[in-house]
Amino acid sequence: MASRKGEFGEPVVLDVDGFDVRVSSPDRVYFPARGETKLDLVRYYLSVGDGIVNALRERPCMLHRFPDGIAGDKVHQKRLPRGAPPWVETVRLHFPRYGLHADELCVTRPADVAWACQMSTVEFHPWNSRRSDTEKPDEWRIDLDPMPKAPFSRVRRAAHVAHEVLDELGATGWPKTSGGHGLHVYVRIAPEHGFADVRRAALAFAREVERRLPDDVTTTWWRKDRDPAAVFVDYNQNARDHTIAAAYSVRGNDIGTVSAPIRWDEVDDAEPDDFTIATMPARFAELGDLHAGIDDAVFDISPLLEWAERDEAEGAQAPPEPEDDTGTP
């Protein structure tokens, strides 16, 4: 629905590290629980600027836009929205299934994030590869996704077992809340393998977590066949063109939860709804970016590929390739 000129306040121009970002309709309420506005959203992202840029830097990024705030419709945007200033950068992606390409936002500075918010972006969903080679992921994503009847205590147990397996592998995991009901753990990897192999490695890891926690965890492919009280270790988040909310990304819900980096010693006490655009600025000011060292802890997934070969030799069925679930580019 179109708004009348000035209905949600006069435009505000912010100087973001020397780049002017114009924010129109700054007073439009985006998060109804506490009444945070579009301008509040921009200011949140600037308050965690180093963290969100670290999470998005040089990655193709799909935008989840809410032109009327989160109470309105959500738009999944792969292509860069029209009207971008000349300093906003992009990366071109090809989609063989459709015979199409898309130039997606490629964040390199806080001003890029602020401009995306001006275009009504609430959530940032980056690829797990970077602009230098979009077909070679450098980030392995462990998504602990609870089924509808799974208590968060099960997610916590799955996270601890995942941490145990990572330690045994010599891999450093960087946990965060999903901003919803689950937890994510990211591992930086050498960009030496394609999406198919990274997904195979992720599945082999998920199966090991399932072996150690069979009453709590599942890797069952079809949702209808999963225990509704289990935690699904979603290896599919490592498939090409599958994305999840970045660290520090706000989520599109009434209270503006955030996908928040946490320490491993916080897993047992962290509650997802504790991390919001209202609470994260102070936390970030105190702790800084808890994922700041992720690029210095690179893991070679070769042992996981050996696990995958072992599982396949023992008769484990390879799941079908997931289809793109975000529509055509």
Coordinates of C-alpha atoms in Angstrom, one line a residue:
M1 CA 0.0 0.0 0.0
A2 CA 1.4 3.4 -1.0
S3 CA 1.9 5.9 1.7
R4 CA 1.2 9.6 1.6
K5 CA 4.2 11.9 1.4
G6 CA 5.5 12.6 4.9
E7 CA 3.1 10.1 6.5
F8 CA 6.0 8.2 8.1
G9 CA 8.3 11.2 8.7
E10 CA 10.5 13.2 6.4
P11 CA 13.6 11.5 4.9
V12 CA 16.8 11.3 7.0
V13 CA 20.2 11.4 5.5
L14 CA 22.9 9.5 7.4
D15 CA 26.6 9.8 6.9
V16 CA 27.9 6.2 7.1
D17 CA 31.7 6.3 7.0
G18 CA 31.6 9.0 4.4
F19 CA 28.7 7.6 2.3
D20 CA 25.4 9.4 2.4
V21 CA 22.4 7.0 2.9
R22 CA 19.0 8.4 2.6
V23 CA 16.3 6.8 4.7
S24 CA 12.8 7.5 3.6
S25 CA 9.7 6.9 5.8
P26 CA 12.0 6.6 8.9
D27 CA 9.1 6.5 11.3
R28 CA 7.3 3.6 9.7
V29 CA 6.9 0.9 12.5
Y30 CA 8.6 -2.3 11.5
F31 CA 8.4 -4.3 14.7
P32 CA 5.1 -3.8 16.5
A33 CA 5.9 -5.4 19.8
R34 CA 8.0 -2.5 21.0
G35 CA 7.3 -0.1 18.1
E36 CA 10.8 0.0 16.5
T37 CA 10.8 1.8 13.2
K38 CA 12.7 1.6 10.0
L39 CA 15.2 4.1 11.3
D40 CA 15.7 2.1 14.4
L41 CA 16.5 -0.9 12.2
V42 CA 19.1 1.0 10.3
R43 CA 20.6 2.2 13.6
Y44 CA 20.7 -1.3 14.9
Y45 CA 22.7 -2.5 11.9
L46 CA 25.1 0.4 12.2
S47 CA 25.6 -0.5 15.9
V48 CA 26.8 -4.0 15.0
G49 CA 28.5 -2.8 11.7
D50 CA 31.7 -4.7 12.1
G51 CA 29.9 -7.9 12.9
I52 CA 27.3 -7.8 10.1
V53 CA 29.9 -6.8 7.5
N54 CA 32.2 -9.6 8.7
A55 CA 29.3 -12.0 8.2
L56 CA 28.4 -10.8 4.7
R57 CA 31.7 -9.5 3.3
E58 CA 32.1 -10.5 -0.4
R59 CA 29.2 -12.9 -0.3
P60 CA 26.3 -12.9 -2.7
C61 CA 23.4 -11.9 -0.6
M62 CA 19.6 -12.5 -0.9
L63 CA 17.5 -9.9 0.7
H64 CA 14.3 -10.5 2.7
R65 CA 12.4 -7.2 2.3
F66 CA 9.3 -6.1 4.2
P67 CA 8.1 -2.9 2.4
D68 CA 5.3 -2.4 5.0
G69 CA 7.2 -3.6 8.0
I70 CA 7.1 -7.2 9.3
A71 CA 3.3 -7.2 9.5
G72 CA 3.1 -6.9 5.7
D73 CA 4.2 -9.2 2.9
K74 CA 7.8 -10.5 2.6
V75 CA 9.7 -10.2 -0.7
H76 CA 12.6 -12.5 -1.4
Q77 CA 14.9 -10.5 -3.6
K78 CA 17.9 -12.0 -5.3
R79 CA 18.6 -9.2 -7.8
L80 CA 19.8 -5.9 -6.4
P81 CA 16.9 -3.6 -6.0
R82 CA 16.7 -0.7 -8.5
G83 CA 18.0 2.7 -7.5
A84 CA 21.2 1.6 -5.9
P85 CA 23.9 4.3 -5.6
P86 CA 27.0 3.7 -7.7
W87 CA 29.1 2.6 -4.7
V88 CA 27.0 -0.4 -3.9
E89 CA 28.7 -3.5 -5.3
T90 CA 27.2 -6.7 -6.8
V91 CA 28.3 -10.2 -7.8
R92 CA 26.8 -12.0 -10.8
L93 CA 25.4 -15.5 -10.2
H94 CA 24.2 -17.9 -12.9
F95 CA 21.2 -20.3 -12.5
P96 CA 21.6 -23.1 -15.1
R97 CA 18.2 -24.5 -14.2
Y98 CA 16.5 -21.4 -15.4
G99 CA 19.1 -20.2 -18.0
L100 CA 19.2 -16.9 -16.1
H101 CA 21.6 -14.8 -14.0
A102 CA 21.2 -12.3 -11.2
D103 CA 23.4 -9.6 -9.9
E104 CA 23.1 -9.9 -6.1
L105 CA 24.2 -7.4 -3.4
C106 CA 27.8 -7.9 -2.3
V107 CA 28.4 -6.2 1.0
T108 CA 31.8 -4.7 1.6
R109 CA 31.0 -1.8 4.1
P110 CA 28.3 -0.8 6.6
A111 CA 26.8 1.7 4.2
D112 CA 25.8 -1.2 1.9
V113 CA 23.8 -2.7 4.8
A114 CA 22.2 0.7 5.7
W115 CA 21.2 1.2 2.0
A116 CA 19.7 -2.3 1.9
C117 CA 17.6 -1.3 5.0
Q118 CA 16.5 1.8 3.1
M119 CA 15.1 -0.6 0.5
S120 CA 13.1 -2.3 3.3
T121 CA 15.5 -5.2 3.9
V122 CA 15.1 -6.8 7.4
E123 CA 16.9 -10.1 6.9
F124 CA 20.3 -10.8 5.1
H125 CA 20.8 -14.3 3.7
P126 CA 24.3 -14.7 2.2
W127 CA 25.7 -17.6 0.2
N128 CA 28.4 -19.7 1.9
S129 CA 30.8 -18.8 -0.9
R130 CA 32.4 -15.5 -1.9
R131 CA 32.7 -13.4 -4.9
S132 CA 36.2 -14.6 -5.8
D133 CA 34.7 -18.1 -6.6
T134 CA 31.0 -18.4 -6.0
E135 CA 31.1 -22.2 -6.8
K136 CA 33.6 -23.0 -4.0
P137 CA 32.1 -22.6 -0.5
D138 CA 34.4 -21.4 2.3
E139 CA 31.8 -21.8 5.0
W140 CA 30.3 -25.1 6.3
R141 CA 27.0 -24.4 8.0
I142 CA 25.6 -26.7 10.7
D143 CA 21.9 -25.9 11.1
L144 CA 20.3 -27.5 14.2
D145 CA 16.6 -27.2 13.2
P146 CA 14.1 -28.4 15.8
M147 CA 10.9 -30.0 14.6
P148 CA 7.6 -28.5 15.9
K149 CA 7.5 -30.5 19.2
A150 CA 11.2 -30.5 20.0
P151 CA 12.1 -28.5 23.1
F152 CA 15.1 -26.2 23.0
S153 CA 16.8 -28.4 25.5
R154 CA 17.2 -30.9 22.7
V155 CA 18.8 -28.3 20.5
R156 CA 21.2 -27.5 23.3
R157 CA 22.2 -31.2 23.6
A158 CA 22.7 -31.5 19.8
A159 CA 24.9 -28.4 19.9
H160 CA 27.1 -29.9 22.6
V161 CA 27.5 -33.1 20.7
A162 CA 28.2 -31.2 17.5
H163 CA 30.9 -29.3 19.5
E164 CA 32.3 -32.6 20.8
V165 CA 32.6 -34.0 17.2
L166 CA 34.1 -30.8 15.9
D167 CA 36.8 -30.8 18.7
E168 CA 37.7 -34.4 17.7
L169 CA 38.1 -33.3 14.1
G170 CA 40.2 -30.3 15.1
A171 CA 37.6 -27.9 13.7
T172 CA 36.6 -24.7 15.3
G173 CA 32.9 -24.1 15.4
W174 CA 31.3 -20.6 15.8
P175 CA 27.8 -20.9 17.3
K176 CA 24.9 -18.5 17.0
T177 CA 21.2 -18.5 17.6
S178 CA 19.1 -18.8 14.4
G179 CA 16.9 -15.9 15.5
G180 CA 14.1 -18.5 15.5
H181 CA 14.0 -21.7 17.4
G182 CA 17.3 -23.3 16.5
L183 CA 21.0 -22.9 16.6
H184 CA 23.6 -22.6 13.9
V185 CA 27.3 -23.5 14.0
Y186 CA 29.6 -22.1 11.3
V187 CA 33.0 -23.6 10.3
R188 CA 35.4 -21.8 8.0
I189 CA 36.7 -24.2 5.4
A190 CA 39.2 -24.1 2.6
P191 CA 37.4 -23.1 -0.7
E192 CA 38.6 -26.2 -2.5
H193 CA 35.4 -28.2 -3.0
G194 CA 32.1 -27.6 -4.8
F195 CA 28.7 -27.5 -3.2
A196 CA 28.0 -31.2 -3.7
D197 CA 31.0 -32.3 -1.8
V198 CA 30.5 -29.7 1.0
R199 CA 26.9 -31.0 1.3
R200 CA 28.2 -34.6 1.4
A201 CA 30.6 -33.7 4.2
A202 CA 27.9 -31.9 6.1
L203 CA 25.7 -35.0 5.8
A204 CA 28.5 -37.3 7.1
F205 CA 28.9 -35.0 10.1
A206 CA 25.2 -34.9 10.7
R207 CA 25.0 -38.7 10.7
E208 CA 27.8 -38.9 13.3
V209 CA 25.9 -36.5 15.5
E210 CA 22.8 -38.7 15.0
R211 CA 24.7 -41.8 16.0
R212 CA 25.7 -40.2 19.2
L213 CA 22.3 -38.7 20.0
P214 CA 19.8 -41.1 18.3
D215 CA 16.9 -40.1 20.6
D216 CA 17.2 -36.4 19.9
V217 CA 18.6 -36.0 16.4
T218 CA 17.5 -37.0 12.9
T219 CA 18.9 -36.8 9.4
T220 CA 15.8 -38.2 7.8
W221 CA 15.2 -36.6 4.4
W222 CA 11.5 -36.2 4.2
R223 CA 9.9 -33.9 6.7
K224 CA 6.8 -36.1 7.0
D225 CA 9.0 -39.0 8.1
R226 CA 10.9 -37.2 10.9
D227 CA 10.1 -37.5 14.6
P228 CA 8.2 -34.3 15.3
A229 CA 10.1 -34.0 18.6
A230 CA 13.6 -34.4 17.0
V231 CA 16.3 -31.9 16.0
F232 CA 17.0 -32.1 12.3
V233 CA 20.7 -31.4 11.4
D234 CA 19.9 -29.7 8.1
Y235 CA 22.9 -30.4 5.9
N236 CA 20.9 -29.1 2.9
Q237 CA 21.8 -25.5 4.0
N238 CA 25.1 -26.2 2.3
A239 CA 23.5 -26.8 -1.1
R240 CA 24.0 -24.3 -3.9
D241 CA 21.6 -21.3 -3.6
H242 CA 20.4 -22.3 -0.2
T243 CA 20.9 -19.6 2.4
I244 CA 20.2 -18.9 6.0
A245 CA 20.2 -15.7 8.1
A246 CA 23.6 -14.2 8.7
A247 CA 25.2 -13.6 12.1
Y248 CA 23.6 -10.3 13.3
S249 CA 20.8 -10.5 10.9
V250 CA 17.4 -9.4 12.3
R251 CA 14.5 -11.8 11.7
G252 CA 11.1 -10.8 10.4
N253 CA 9.0 -11.2 13.6
D254 CA 7.2 -8.9 16.0
I255 CA 10.1 -8.6 18.5
G256 CA 12.9 -8.3 16.0
T257 CA 15.0 -11.2 17.2
V258 CA 18.6 -11.4 16.0
S259 CA 20.7 -14.4 14.8
A260 CA 23.2 -13.7 17.5
P261 CA 26.7 -15.1 17.9
I262 CA 27.2 -16.7 21.3
R263 CA 30.0 -18.4 23.2
W264 CA 30.0 -22.1 23.7
D265 CA 29.6 -21.6 27.4
E266 CA 26.4 -19.7 26.8
V267 CA 24.6 -22.5 25.0
D268 CA 23.0 -23.9 28.2
D269 CA 21.6 -20.5 29.3
A270 CA 20.9 -18.6 26.0
E271 CA 17.3 -18.1 25.1
P272 CA 16.7 -17.1 21.5
D273 CA 14.2 -14.4 22.3
D274 CA 16.8 -12.7 24.6
F275 CA 18.7 -11.4 21.5
T276 CA 16.8 -8.6 19.7
I277 CA 17.4 -5.3 18.1
A278 CA 16.7 -3.8 21.5
T279 CA 19.3 -5.8 23.4
M280 CA 22.1 -6.6 20.9
P281 CA 23.7 -3.1 20.6
A282 CA 24.7 -3.1 24.2
R283 CA 25.9 -6.7 24.0
F284 CA 28.0 -5.9 20.9
A285 CA 29.4 -2.8 22.6
E286 CA 30.5 -5.0 25.5
L287 CA 31.7 -8.1 23.7
G288 CA 32.5 -7.0 20.2
D289 CA 32.1 -9.5 17.3
L290 CA 32.3 -13.0 18.8
H291 CA 32.9 -14.4 15.2
A292 CA 35.7 -12.0 14.5
G293 CA 38.3 -14.8 14.4
I294 CA 36.4 -17.1 12.1
D295 CA 38.7 -16.4 9.0
D296 CA 41.7 -17.5 11.0
A297 CA 40.4 -21.0 11.8
V298 CA 40.2 -22.8 8.4
F299 CA 39.3 -26.5 8.4
D300 CA 40.1 -29.1 5.7
I301 CA 36.9 -31.2 5.1
S302 CA 38.8 -34.2 3.8
P303 CA 38.1 -36.3 6.9
L304 CA 34.4 -35.7 6.5
L305 CA 34.5 -36.8 2.8
E306 CA 36.2 -40.0 4.0
W307 CA 33.3 -40.5 6.4
A308 CA 30.9 -39.9 3.6
E309 CA 32.7 -42.6 1.4
R310 CA 32.6 -45.0 4.4
D311 CA 28.8 -44.4 4.9
E312 CA 28.1 -44.9 1.3
A313 CA 30.1 -48.1 1.1
E314 CA 28.1 -49.3 4.0
G315 CA 24.9 -48.7 2.1
A316 CA 23.8 -45.2 3.3
Q317 CA 21.5 -43.7 0.7
A318 CA 22.5 -40.4 -0.8
P319 CA 19.5 -38.0 -0.5
P320 CA 18.2 -36.3 -3.6
E321 CA 19.5 -32.9 -4.5
P322 CA 17.3 -30.2 -2.9
E323 CA 15.6 -27.9 -5.3
D324 CA 15.9 -24.1 -5.1
D325 CA 13.0 -23.1 -2.8
T326 CA 13.2 -19.3 -3.3
G327 CA 11.7 -19.0 -6.8
T328 CA 13.4 -17.9 -10.0
P329 CA 16.1 -15.2 -9.9

